[in-house]
Amino acid sequence: MALTKPRFSEAELTSINSQLEQATTRDVLEWVDQTFGDRAAQMSSFGLEDQALFHIYWTINANARLMTLDTLRLPTETYTLFDQTKLRYGVEVEYFYPDLKAVGEMIKERGNNLFYRGVANRKMCCGVRKVEPLGRALSELDAWVTGLRRDQGMDRGSIDIVEWDDAHSNYKVNPLANWSFEQVREFVDENEIPYNELHDRGYPSLGCAPCTRAIEHGEDIRAGRWWWEGDPDAKECGIHIVAPAQR
Ligand code: SF4
Protein backbone atom coordinates (compact mmCIF):
# COMPACT_ATOMS: atom_id res chain seq x y z
CA MET A 1 0.00 0.00 0.00
CA ALA A 2 1.11 3.57 -0.68
CA LEU A 3 0.85 6.21 2.06
CA THR A 4 -2.57 6.88 3.55
CA LYS A 5 -1.71 10.57 4.02
CA PRO A 6 1.25 12.90 3.39
CA ARG A 7 4.19 12.26 5.69
CA PHE A 8 5.20 15.93 5.70
CA SER A 9 3.14 19.04 6.37
CA GLU A 10 3.04 21.69 3.64
CA ALA A 11 5.53 23.80 5.63
CA GLU A 12 7.89 20.84 5.99
CA LEU A 13 7.67 20.08 2.29
CA THR A 14 8.45 23.71 1.44
CA SER A 15 11.49 23.58 3.71
CA ILE A 16 12.64 20.24 2.23
CA ASN A 17 12.35 21.71 -1.25
CA SER A 18 14.26 24.87 -0.43
CA GLN A 19 17.11 22.75 0.95
CA LEU A 20 17.11 20.23 -1.91
CA GLU A 21 16.86 22.97 -4.54
CA GLN A 22 20.42 23.97 -3.52
CA ALA A 23 21.63 20.37 -3.18
CA THR A 24 23.33 18.13 -5.72
CA THR A 25 21.43 15.37 -7.48
CA ARG A 26 23.38 12.89 -5.41
CA ASP A 27 22.25 14.64 -2.21
CA VAL A 28 18.63 14.47 -3.37
CA LEU A 29 18.91 10.75 -4.03
CA GLU A 30 20.63 10.19 -0.69
CA TRP A 31 17.70 11.96 0.96
CA VAL A 32 15.31 9.66 -0.94
CA ASP A 33 17.26 6.59 0.11
CA GLN A 34 17.48 7.62 3.76
CA THR A 35 13.87 8.78 3.97
CA PHE A 36 12.08 6.04 2.04
CA GLY A 37 14.56 3.15 1.63
CA ASP A 38 13.10 0.34 -0.47
CA ARG A 39 9.67 1.99 -0.33
CA ALA A 40 11.07 4.22 -3.10
CA ALA A 41 11.84 3.24 -6.68
CA GLN A 42 12.81 4.96 -9.88
CA MET A 43 10.10 4.75 -12.52
CA SER A 44 12.15 4.81 -15.68
CA SER A 45 11.33 5.20 -19.36
CA PHE A 46 14.95 4.23 -20.08
CA GLY A 47 15.40 7.57 -21.84
CA LEU A 48 18.70 9.42 -21.56
CA GLU A 49 17.67 11.28 -18.37
CA ASP A 50 16.53 8.11 -16.66
CA GLN A 51 19.74 6.31 -17.52
CA ALA A 52 21.85 9.13 -16.04
CA LEU A 53 19.64 9.24 -12.96
CA PHE A 54 19.74 5.51 -12.29
CA HIS A 55 23.53 5.55 -12.58
CA ILE A 56 23.69 8.02 -9.67
CA TYR A 57 20.97 6.23 -7.66
CA TRP A 58 22.83 2.94 -8.06
CA THR A 59 26.12 4.44 -6.85
CA ILE A 60 24.29 5.41 -3.64
CA ASN A 61 22.44 2.14 -3.21
CA ALA A 62 23.47 -0.88 -5.29
CA ASN A 63 20.01 -2.32 -4.54
CA ALA A 64 18.13 0.75 -5.76
CA ARG A 65 14.84 -0.29 -7.33
CA LEU A 66 14.24 0.31 -11.03
CA MET A 67 10.74 0.00 -12.48
CA THR A 68 9.47 0.44 -15.99
CA LEU A 69 6.26 0.13 -17.95
CA ASP A 70 6.47 -2.32 -20.82
CA THR A 71 3.54 -1.28 -22.98
CA LEU A 72 4.24 -4.21 -25.34
CA ARG A 73 4.64 -1.67 -28.16
CA LEU A 74 8.19 -0.46 -27.43
CA PRO A 75 10.98 -0.23 -30.03
CA THR A 76 13.37 -3.19 -30.25
CA GLU A 77 16.21 -0.84 -29.22
CA THR A 78 14.48 -0.19 -25.88
CA TYR A 79 14.29 -3.92 -25.13
CA THR A 80 18.00 -4.15 -25.95
CA LEU A 81 18.67 -1.36 -23.47
CA PHE A 82 16.66 -3.16 -20.76
CA ASP A 83 19.10 -6.07 -21.10
CA GLN A 84 22.20 -3.83 -21.27
CA THR A 85 21.15 -2.00 -18.11
CA LYS A 86 20.61 -5.24 -16.23
CA LEU A 87 24.09 -6.40 -17.27
CA ARG A 88 25.81 -3.13 -16.37
CA TYR A 89 24.22 -2.65 -12.93
CA GLY A 90 23.12 -6.16 -11.98
CA VAL A 91 19.64 -4.76 -11.40
CA GLU A 92 16.47 -6.84 -11.56
CA VAL A 93 14.28 -4.44 -13.52
CA GLU A 94 10.68 -4.53 -12.26
CA TYR A 95 8.47 -4.62 -15.37
CA PHE A 96 4.82 -3.64 -15.27
CA TYR A 97 2.66 -4.83 -18.15
CA PRO A 98 -0.81 -3.83 -19.29
CA ASP A 99 -3.73 -5.99 -18.29
CA LEU A 100 -3.99 -8.36 -21.28
CA LYS A 101 -7.75 -8.70 -21.00
CA ALA A 102 -8.13 -4.92 -21.26
CA VAL A 103 -5.69 -4.82 -24.21
CA GLY A 104 -7.63 -7.60 -25.97
CA GLU A 105 -10.98 -5.86 -25.50
CA MET A 106 -9.56 -2.53 -26.71
CA ILE A 107 -8.10 -4.10 -29.84
CA LYS A 108 -11.29 -6.04 -30.56
CA GLU A 109 -13.36 -2.88 -30.31
CA ARG A 110 -11.03 -0.30 -31.91
CA GLY A 111 -8.19 -2.08 -33.69
CA ASN A 112 -4.46 -2.48 -33.08
CA ASN A 113 -3.42 0.99 -34.24
CA LEU A 114 -6.42 2.83 -32.83
CA PHE A 115 -4.24 5.76 -31.66
CA TYR A 116 -3.92 7.10 -35.20
CA ARG A 117 -7.69 7.58 -35.32
CA GLY A 118 -8.42 10.33 -32.83
CA VAL A 119 -7.18 11.68 -29.54
CA ALA A 120 -9.81 9.75 -27.58
CA ASN A 121 -8.48 6.49 -28.97
CA ARG A 122 -4.91 7.50 -28.24
CA LYS A 123 -5.79 8.40 -24.67
CA MET A 124 -7.59 5.10 -24.27
CA CYS A 125 -4.51 3.19 -25.45
CA CYS A 126 -2.21 5.18 -23.12
CA GLY A 127 -4.70 4.57 -20.34
CA VAL A 128 -4.67 0.81 -20.83
CA ARG A 129 -0.98 0.39 -21.61
CA LYS A 130 0.56 3.05 -19.34
CA VAL A 131 -1.68 4.78 -16.83
CA GLU A 132 -3.29 1.69 -15.30
CA PRO A 133 0.01 -0.25 -14.96
CA LEU A 134 1.65 2.86 -13.51
CA GLY A 135 -1.04 3.08 -10.84
CA ARG A 136 -0.50 -0.58 -10.02
CA ALA A 137 3.29 -0.09 -9.76
CA LEU A 138 3.02 3.03 -7.61
CA SER A 139 0.41 1.59 -5.29
CA GLU A 140 3.20 -0.18 -3.38
CA LEU A 141 5.52 2.83 -3.05
CA ASP A 142 5.90 5.77 -0.68
CA ALA A 143 8.01 7.65 -3.24
CA TRP A 144 8.82 7.43 -6.94
CA VAL A 145 11.79 8.99 -8.60
CA THR A 146 11.56 10.43 -12.12
CA GLY A 147 13.95 11.90 -14.69
CA LEU A 148 11.76 14.95 -15.46
CA ARG A 149 13.54 18.22 -16.24
CA ARG A 150 12.01 21.69 -16.03
CA ASP A 151 13.27 22.76 -19.44
CA GLN A 152 11.39 19.94 -21.17
CA GLY A 153 8.53 22.42 -21.41
CA MET A 154 4.78 21.95 -20.94
CA ASP A 155 3.77 21.69 -17.29
CA ARG A 156 7.22 20.40 -16.39
CA GLY A 157 8.51 23.96 -16.01
CA SER A 158 6.75 24.18 -12.65
CA ILE A 159 7.80 20.91 -11.04
CA ASP A 160 9.33 20.86 -7.56
CA ILE A 161 12.16 18.56 -6.50
CA VAL A 162 9.74 16.79 -4.12
CA GLU A 163 6.00 16.84 -4.68
CA TRP A 164 3.07 15.18 -2.98
CA ASP A 165 1.42 13.07 -5.70
CA ASP A 166 -2.22 13.10 -4.75
CA ALA A 167 -3.25 10.72 -7.54
CA HIS A 168 -0.93 7.98 -6.28
CA SER A 169 -0.80 8.88 -2.60
CA ASN A 170 2.95 9.10 -2.43
CA TYR A 171 5.85 11.46 -3.11
CA LYS A 172 7.20 12.15 -6.57
CA VAL A 173 10.84 13.16 -6.60
CA ASN A 174 12.45 14.92 -9.57
CA PRO A 175 16.21 15.07 -8.88
CA LEU A 176 17.07 16.21 -12.43
CA ALA A 177 14.65 19.14 -12.41
CA ASN A 178 17.48 21.64 -12.92
CA TRP A 179 19.50 19.72 -15.50
CA SER A 180 19.71 20.71 -19.17
CA PHE A 181 19.67 18.15 -21.98
CA GLU A 182 23.33 18.96 -22.73
CA GLN A 183 24.32 18.19 -19.11
CA VAL A 184 22.54 14.86 -19.29
CA ARG A 185 24.24 13.98 -22.56
CA GLU A 186 27.65 14.92 -21.20
CA PHE A 187 27.13 12.93 -17.99
CA VAL A 188 26.06 9.83 -19.93
CA ASP A 189 29.11 10.08 -22.22
CA GLU A 190 31.59 10.73 -19.39
CA ASN A 191 30.36 7.74 -17.39
CA GLU A 192 29.86 5.44 -20.39
CA ILE A 193 26.30 4.78 -19.33
CA PRO A 194 24.33 2.52 -21.68
CA TYR A 195 21.70 4.45 -23.61
CA ASN A 196 19.16 3.87 -26.31
CA GLU A 197 20.80 4.01 -29.73
CA LEU A 198 17.70 5.77 -31.08
CA HIS A 199 18.94 8.94 -29.35
CA ASP A 200 21.73 9.03 -31.93
CA ARG A 201 19.15 8.80 -34.70
CA GLY A 202 17.19 11.93 -33.79
CA TYR A 203 14.92 10.66 -31.01
CA PRO A 204 15.43 12.87 -27.91
CA SER A 205 12.20 11.58 -26.37
CA LEU A 206 11.35 7.89 -26.50
CA GLY A 207 8.12 6.04 -26.11
CA CYS A 208 6.13 3.39 -27.95
CA ALA A 209 7.38 2.57 -31.45
CA PRO A 210 4.24 3.56 -33.38
CA CYS A 211 3.90 6.87 -31.52
CA THR A 212 7.46 8.21 -31.66
CA ARG A 213 9.40 9.60 -34.61
CA ALA A 214 12.77 11.30 -35.03
CA ILE A 215 12.72 15.10 -34.98
CA GLU A 216 14.32 17.62 -37.30
CA HIS A 217 17.00 20.05 -36.12
CA GLY A 218 15.31 22.96 -34.31
CA GLU A 219 12.06 21.12 -33.55
CA ASP A 220 10.77 20.92 -29.97
CA ILE A 221 12.14 17.85 -28.17
CA ARG A 222 8.63 16.46 -27.71
CA ALA A 223 7.63 17.12 -31.34
CA GLY A 224 8.20 13.48 -32.24
CA ARG A 225 5.50 12.22 -29.88
CA TRP A 226 1.97 11.76 -31.31
CA TRP A 227 3.01 14.19 -34.06
CA TRP A 228 -0.09 13.51 -36.16
CA GLU A 229 -2.34 15.14 -33.53
CA GLY A 230 -0.93 18.55 -34.43
CA ASP A 231 -1.44 20.02 -30.94
CA PRO A 232 1.94 21.14 -29.52
CA ASP A 233 0.45 21.38 -26.01
CA ALA A 234 -0.85 17.79 -25.95
CA LYS A 235 2.35 15.81 -25.54
CA GLU A 236 1.65 13.97 -22.30
CA CYS A 237 0.24 10.48 -21.95
CA GLY A 238 -1.28 10.83 -18.49
CA ILE A 239 1.72 9.61 -16.53
CA HIS A 240 3.14 13.00 -15.61
CA ILE A 241 0.10 15.15 -15.04
CA VAL A 242 0.81 18.20 -12.90
CA ALA A 243 -1.89 18.87 -10.33
CA PRO A 244 -3.84 22.11 -10.96
CA ALA A 245 -2.40 23.66 -7.77
CA GLN A 246 1.11 23.31 -9.21
CA ARG A 247 0.35 24.71 -12.65
S1 SF4 B 1 2.21 5.86 -26.76
FE1 SF4 B 1 0.92 5.01 -28.42
S2 SF4 B 1 1.09 2.76 -28.38
FE2 SF4 B 1 1.96 3.61 -26.46
S3 SF4 B 1 0.30 3.48 -25.03
FE3 SF4 B 1 0.18 5.55 -25.88
S4 SF4 B 1 -1.14 5.42 -27.70
FE4 SF4 B 1 -0.61 3.30 -27.07
GROMACS .gro file of C-alpha atoms and ligand atoms in nm:
model
  255
    1MET     CA    1   0.000   0.000   0.000
    2ALA     CA    2   0.111   0.357  -0.068
    3LEU     CA    3   0.085   0.621   0.206
    4THR     CA    4  -0.257   0.688   0.355
    5LYS     CA    5  -0.171   1.057   0.402
    6PRO     CA    6   0.125   1.290   0.339
    7ARG     CA    7   0.419   1.226   0.569
    8PHE     CA    8   0.520   1.593   0.570
    9SER     CA    9   0.314   1.904   0.637
   10GLU     CA   10   0.304   2.169   0.364
   11ALA     CA   11   0.553   2.380   0.563
   12GLU     CA   12   0.789   2.084   0.599
   13LEU     CA   13   0.767   2.008   0.229
   14THR     CA   14   0.845   2.371   0.144
   15SER     CA   15   1.149   2.358   0.371
   16ILE     CA   16   1.264   2.024   0.223
   17ASN     CA   17   1.235   2.171  -0.125
   18SER     CA   18   1.426   2.487  -0.043
   19GLN     CA   19   1.711   2.275   0.095
   20LEU     CA   20   1.711   2.023  -0.191
   21GLU     CA   21   1.686   2.297  -0.454
   22GLN     CA   22   2.042   2.397  -0.352
   23ALA     CA   23   2.163   2.037  -0.318
   24THR     CA   24   2.333   1.813  -0.572
   25THR     CA   25   2.143   1.537  -0.748
   26ARG     CA   26   2.338   1.289  -0.541
   27ASP     CA   27   2.225   1.464  -0.221
   28VAL     CA   28   1.863   1.447  -0.337
   29LEU     CA   29   1.891   1.075  -0.403
   30GLU     CA   30   2.063   1.019  -0.069
   31TRP     CA   31   1.770   1.196   0.096
   32VAL     CA   32   1.531   0.966  -0.094
   33ASP     CA   33   1.726   0.659   0.011
   34GLN     CA   34   1.748   0.762   0.376
   35THR     CA   35   1.387   0.878   0.397
   36PHE     CA   36   1.208   0.604   0.204
   37GLY     CA   37   1.456   0.315   0.163
   38ASP     CA   38   1.310   0.034  -0.047
   39ARG     CA   39   0.967   0.199  -0.033
   40ALA     CA   40   1.107   0.422  -0.310
   41ALA     CA   41   1.184   0.324  -0.668
   42GLN     CA   42   1.281   0.496  -0.988
   43MET     CA   43   1.010   0.475  -1.252
   44SER     CA   44   1.215   0.481  -1.568
   45SER     CA   45   1.133   0.520  -1.936
   46PHE     CA   46   1.495   0.423  -2.008
   47GLY     CA   47   1.540   0.757  -2.184
   48LEU     CA   48   1.870   0.942  -2.156
   49GLU     CA   49   1.767   1.128  -1.837
   50ASP     CA   50   1.653   0.811  -1.666
   51GLN     CA   51   1.974   0.631  -1.752
   52ALA     CA   52   2.185   0.913  -1.604
   53LEU     CA   53   1.964   0.924  -1.296
   54PHE     CA   54   1.974   0.551  -1.229
   55HIS     CA   55   2.353   0.555  -1.258
   56ILE     CA   56   2.369   0.802  -0.967
   57TYR     CA   57   2.097   0.623  -0.766
   58TRP     CA   58   2.283   0.294  -0.806
   59THR     CA   59   2.612   0.444  -0.685
   60ILE     CA   60   2.429   0.541  -0.364
   61ASN     CA   61   2.244   0.214  -0.321
   62ALA     CA   62   2.347  -0.088  -0.529
   63ASN     CA   63   2.001  -0.232  -0.454
   64ALA     CA   64   1.813   0.075  -0.576
   65ARG     CA   65   1.484  -0.029  -0.733
   66LEU     CA   66   1.424   0.031  -1.103
   67MET     CA   67   1.074   0.000  -1.248
   68THR     CA   68   0.947   0.044  -1.599
   69LEU     CA   69   0.626   0.013  -1.795
   70ASP     CA   70   0.647  -0.232  -2.082
   71THR     CA   71   0.354  -0.128  -2.298
   72LEU     CA   72   0.424  -0.421  -2.534
   73ARG     CA   73   0.464  -0.167  -2.816
   74LEU     CA   74   0.819  -0.046  -2.743
   75PRO     CA   75   1.098  -0.023  -3.003
   76THR     CA   76   1.337  -0.319  -3.025
   77GLU     CA   77   1.621  -0.084  -2.922
   78THR     CA   78   1.448  -0.019  -2.588
   79TYR     CA   79   1.429  -0.392  -2.513
   80THR     CA   80   1.800  -0.415  -2.595
   81LEU     CA   81   1.867  -0.136  -2.347
   82PHE     CA   82   1.666  -0.316  -2.076
   83ASP     CA   83   1.910  -0.607  -2.110
   84GLN     CA   84   2.220  -0.383  -2.127
   85THR     CA   85   2.115  -0.200  -1.811
   86LYS     CA   86   2.061  -0.524  -1.623
   87LEU     CA   87   2.409  -0.640  -1.727
   88ARG     CA   88   2.581  -0.313  -1.637
   89TYR     CA   89   2.422  -0.265  -1.293
   90GLY     CA   90   2.312  -0.616  -1.198
   91VAL     CA   91   1.964  -0.476  -1.140
   92GLU     CA   92   1.647  -0.684  -1.156
   93VAL     CA   93   1.428  -0.444  -1.352
   94GLU     CA   94   1.068  -0.453  -1.226
   95TYR     CA   95   0.847  -0.462  -1.537
   96PHE     CA   96   0.482  -0.364  -1.527
   97TYR     CA   97   0.266  -0.483  -1.815
   98PRO     CA   98  -0.081  -0.383  -1.929
   99ASP     CA   99  -0.373  -0.599  -1.829
  100LEU     CA  100  -0.399  -0.836  -2.128
  101LYS     CA  101  -0.775  -0.870  -2.100
  102ALA     CA  102  -0.813  -0.492  -2.126
  103VAL     CA  103  -0.569  -0.482  -2.421
  104GLY     CA  104  -0.763  -0.760  -2.597
  105GLU     CA  105  -1.098  -0.586  -2.550
  106MET     CA  106  -0.956  -0.253  -2.671
  107ILE     CA  107  -0.810  -0.410  -2.984
  108LYS     CA  108  -1.129  -0.604  -3.056
  109GLU     CA  109  -1.336  -0.288  -3.031
  110ARG     CA  110  -1.103  -0.030  -3.191
  111GLY     CA  111  -0.819  -0.208  -3.369
  112ASN     CA  112  -0.446  -0.248  -3.308
  113ASN     CA  113  -0.342   0.099  -3.424
  114LEU     CA  114  -0.642   0.283  -3.283
  115PHE     CA  115  -0.424   0.576  -3.166
  116TYR     CA  116  -0.392   0.710  -3.520
  117ARG     CA  117  -0.769   0.758  -3.532
  118GLY     CA  118  -0.842   1.033  -3.283
  119VAL     CA  119  -0.718   1.168  -2.954
  120ALA     CA  120  -0.981   0.975  -2.758
  121ASN     CA  121  -0.848   0.649  -2.897
  122ARG     CA  122  -0.491   0.750  -2.824
  123LYS     CA  123  -0.579   0.840  -2.467
  124MET     CA  124  -0.759   0.510  -2.427
  125CYS     CA  125  -0.451   0.319  -2.545
  126CYS     CA  126  -0.221   0.518  -2.312
  127GLY     CA  127  -0.470   0.457  -2.034
  128VAL     CA  128  -0.467   0.081  -2.083
  129ARG     CA  129  -0.098   0.039  -2.161
  130LYS     CA  130   0.056   0.305  -1.934
  131VAL     CA  131  -0.168   0.478  -1.683
  132GLU     CA  132  -0.329   0.169  -1.530
  133PRO     CA  133   0.001  -0.025  -1.496
  134LEU     CA  134   0.165   0.286  -1.351
  135GLY     CA  135  -0.104   0.308  -1.084
  136ARG     CA  136  -0.050  -0.058  -1.002
  137ALA     CA  137   0.329  -0.009  -0.976
  138LEU     CA  138   0.302   0.303  -0.761
  139SER     CA  139   0.041   0.159  -0.529
  140GLU     CA  140   0.320  -0.018  -0.338
  141LEU     CA  141   0.552   0.283  -0.305
  142ASP     CA  142   0.590   0.577  -0.068
  143ALA     CA  143   0.801   0.765  -0.324
  144TRP     CA  144   0.882   0.743  -0.694
  145VAL     CA  145   1.179   0.899  -0.860
  146THR     CA  146   1.156   1.043  -1.212
  147GLY     CA  147   1.395   1.190  -1.469
  148LEU     CA  148   1.176   1.495  -1.546
  149ARG     CA  149   1.354   1.822  -1.624
  150ARG     CA  150   1.201   2.169  -1.603
  151ASP     CA  151   1.327   2.276  -1.944
  152GLN     CA  152   1.139   1.994  -2.117
  153GLY     CA  153   0.853   2.242  -2.141
  154MET     CA  154   0.478   2.195  -2.094
  155ASP     CA  155   0.377   2.169  -1.729
  156ARG     CA  156   0.722   2.040  -1.639
  157GLY     CA  157   0.851   2.396  -1.601
  158SER     CA  158   0.675   2.418  -1.265
  159ILE     CA  159   0.780   2.091  -1.104
  160ASP     CA  160   0.933   2.086  -0.756
  161ILE     CA  161   1.216   1.856  -0.650
  162VAL     CA  162   0.974   1.679  -0.412
  163GLU     CA  163   0.600   1.684  -0.468
  164TRP     CA  164   0.307   1.518  -0.298
  165ASP     CA  165   0.142   1.307  -0.570
  166ASP     CA  166  -0.222   1.310  -0.475
  167ALA     CA  167  -0.325   1.072  -0.754
  168HIS     CA  168  -0.093   0.798  -0.628
  169SER     CA  169  -0.080   0.888  -0.260
  170ASN     CA  170   0.295   0.910  -0.243
  171TYR     CA  171   0.585   1.146  -0.311
  172LYS     CA  172   0.720   1.215  -0.657
  173VAL     CA  173   1.084   1.316  -0.660
  174ASN     CA  174   1.245   1.492  -0.957
  175PRO     CA  175   1.621   1.507  -0.888
  176LEU     CA  176   1.707   1.621  -1.243
  177ALA     CA  177   1.465   1.914  -1.241
  178ASN     CA  178   1.748   2.164  -1.292
  179TRP     CA  179   1.950   1.972  -1.550
  180SER     CA  180   1.971   2.071  -1.917
  181PHE     CA  181   1.967   1.815  -2.198
  182GLU     CA  182   2.333   1.896  -2.273
  183GLN     CA  183   2.432   1.819  -1.911
  184VAL     CA  184   2.254   1.486  -1.929
  185ARG     CA  185   2.424   1.398  -2.256
  186GLU     CA  186   2.765   1.492  -2.120
  187PHE     CA  187   2.713   1.293  -1.799
  188VAL     CA  188   2.606   0.983  -1.993
  189ASP     CA  189   2.911   1.008  -2.222
  190GLU     CA  190   3.159   1.073  -1.939
  191ASN     CA  191   3.036   0.774  -1.739
  192GLU     CA  192   2.986   0.544  -2.039
  193ILE     CA  193   2.630   0.478  -1.933
  194PRO     CA  194   2.433   0.252  -2.168
  195TYR     CA  195   2.170   0.445  -2.361
  196ASN     CA  196   1.916   0.387  -2.631
  197GLU     CA  197   2.080   0.401  -2.973
  198LEU     CA  198   1.770   0.577  -3.108
  199HIS     CA  199   1.894   0.894  -2.935
  200ASP     CA  200   2.173   0.903  -3.193
  201ARG     CA  201   1.915   0.880  -3.470
  202GLY     CA  202   1.719   1.193  -3.379
  203TYR     CA  203   1.492   1.066  -3.101
  204PRO     CA  204   1.543   1.287  -2.791
  205SER     CA  205   1.220   1.158  -2.637
  206LEU     CA  206   1.135   0.789  -2.650
  207GLY     CA  207   0.812   0.604  -2.611
  208CYS     CA  208   0.613   0.339  -2.795
  209ALA     CA  209   0.738   0.257  -3.145
  210PRO     CA  210   0.424   0.356  -3.338
  211CYS     CA  211   0.390   0.687  -3.152
  212THR     CA  212   0.746   0.821  -3.166
  213ARG     CA  213   0.940   0.960  -3.461
  214ALA     CA  214   1.277   1.130  -3.503
  215ILE     CA  215   1.272   1.510  -3.498
  216GLU     CA  216   1.432   1.762  -3.730
  217HIS     CA  217   1.700   2.005  -3.612
  218GLY     CA  218   1.531   2.296  -3.431
  219GLU     CA  219   1.206   2.112  -3.355
  220ASP     CA  220   1.077   2.092  -2.997
  221ILE     CA  221   1.214   1.785  -2.817
  222ARG     CA  222   0.863   1.646  -2.771
  223ALA     CA  223   0.763   1.712  -3.134
  224GLY     CA  224   0.820   1.348  -3.224
  225ARG     CA  225   0.550   1.222  -2.988
  226TRP     CA  226   0.197   1.176  -3.131
  227TRP     CA  227   0.301   1.419  -3.406
  228TRP     CA  228  -0.009   1.351  -3.616
  229GLU     CA  229  -0.234   1.514  -3.353
  230GLY     CA  230  -0.093   1.855  -3.443
  231ASP     CA  231  -0.144   2.002  -3.094
  232PRO     CA  232   0.194   2.114  -2.952
  233ASP     CA  233   0.045   2.138  -2.601
  234ALA     CA  234  -0.085   1.779  -2.595
  235LYS     CA  235   0.235   1.581  -2.554
  236GLU     CA  236   0.165   1.397  -2.230
  237CYS     CA  237   0.024   1.048  -2.195
  238GLY     CA  238  -0.128   1.083  -1.849
  239ILE     CA  239   0.172   0.961  -1.653
  240HIS     CA  240   0.314   1.300  -1.561
  241ILE     CA  241   0.010   1.515  -1.504
  242VAL     CA  242   0.081   1.820  -1.290
  243ALA     CA  243  -0.189   1.887  -1.033
  244PRO     CA  244  -0.384   2.211  -1.096
  245ALA     CA  245  -0.240   2.366  -0.777
  246GLN     CA  246   0.111   2.331  -0.921
  247ARG     CA  247   0.035   2.471  -1.265
  248SF4     S1  248   0.221   0.586  -2.676
  248SF4    FE1  249   0.092   0.501  -2.842
  248SF4     S2  250   0.109   0.276  -2.838
  248SF4    FE2  251   0.196   0.361  -2.646
  248SF4     S3  252   0.030   0.348  -2.503
  248SF4    FE3  253   0.018   0.555  -2.588
  248SF4     S4  254  -0.114   0.542  -2.770
  248SF4    FE4  255  -0.061   0.330  -2.707
   0.00000   0.00000   0.00000
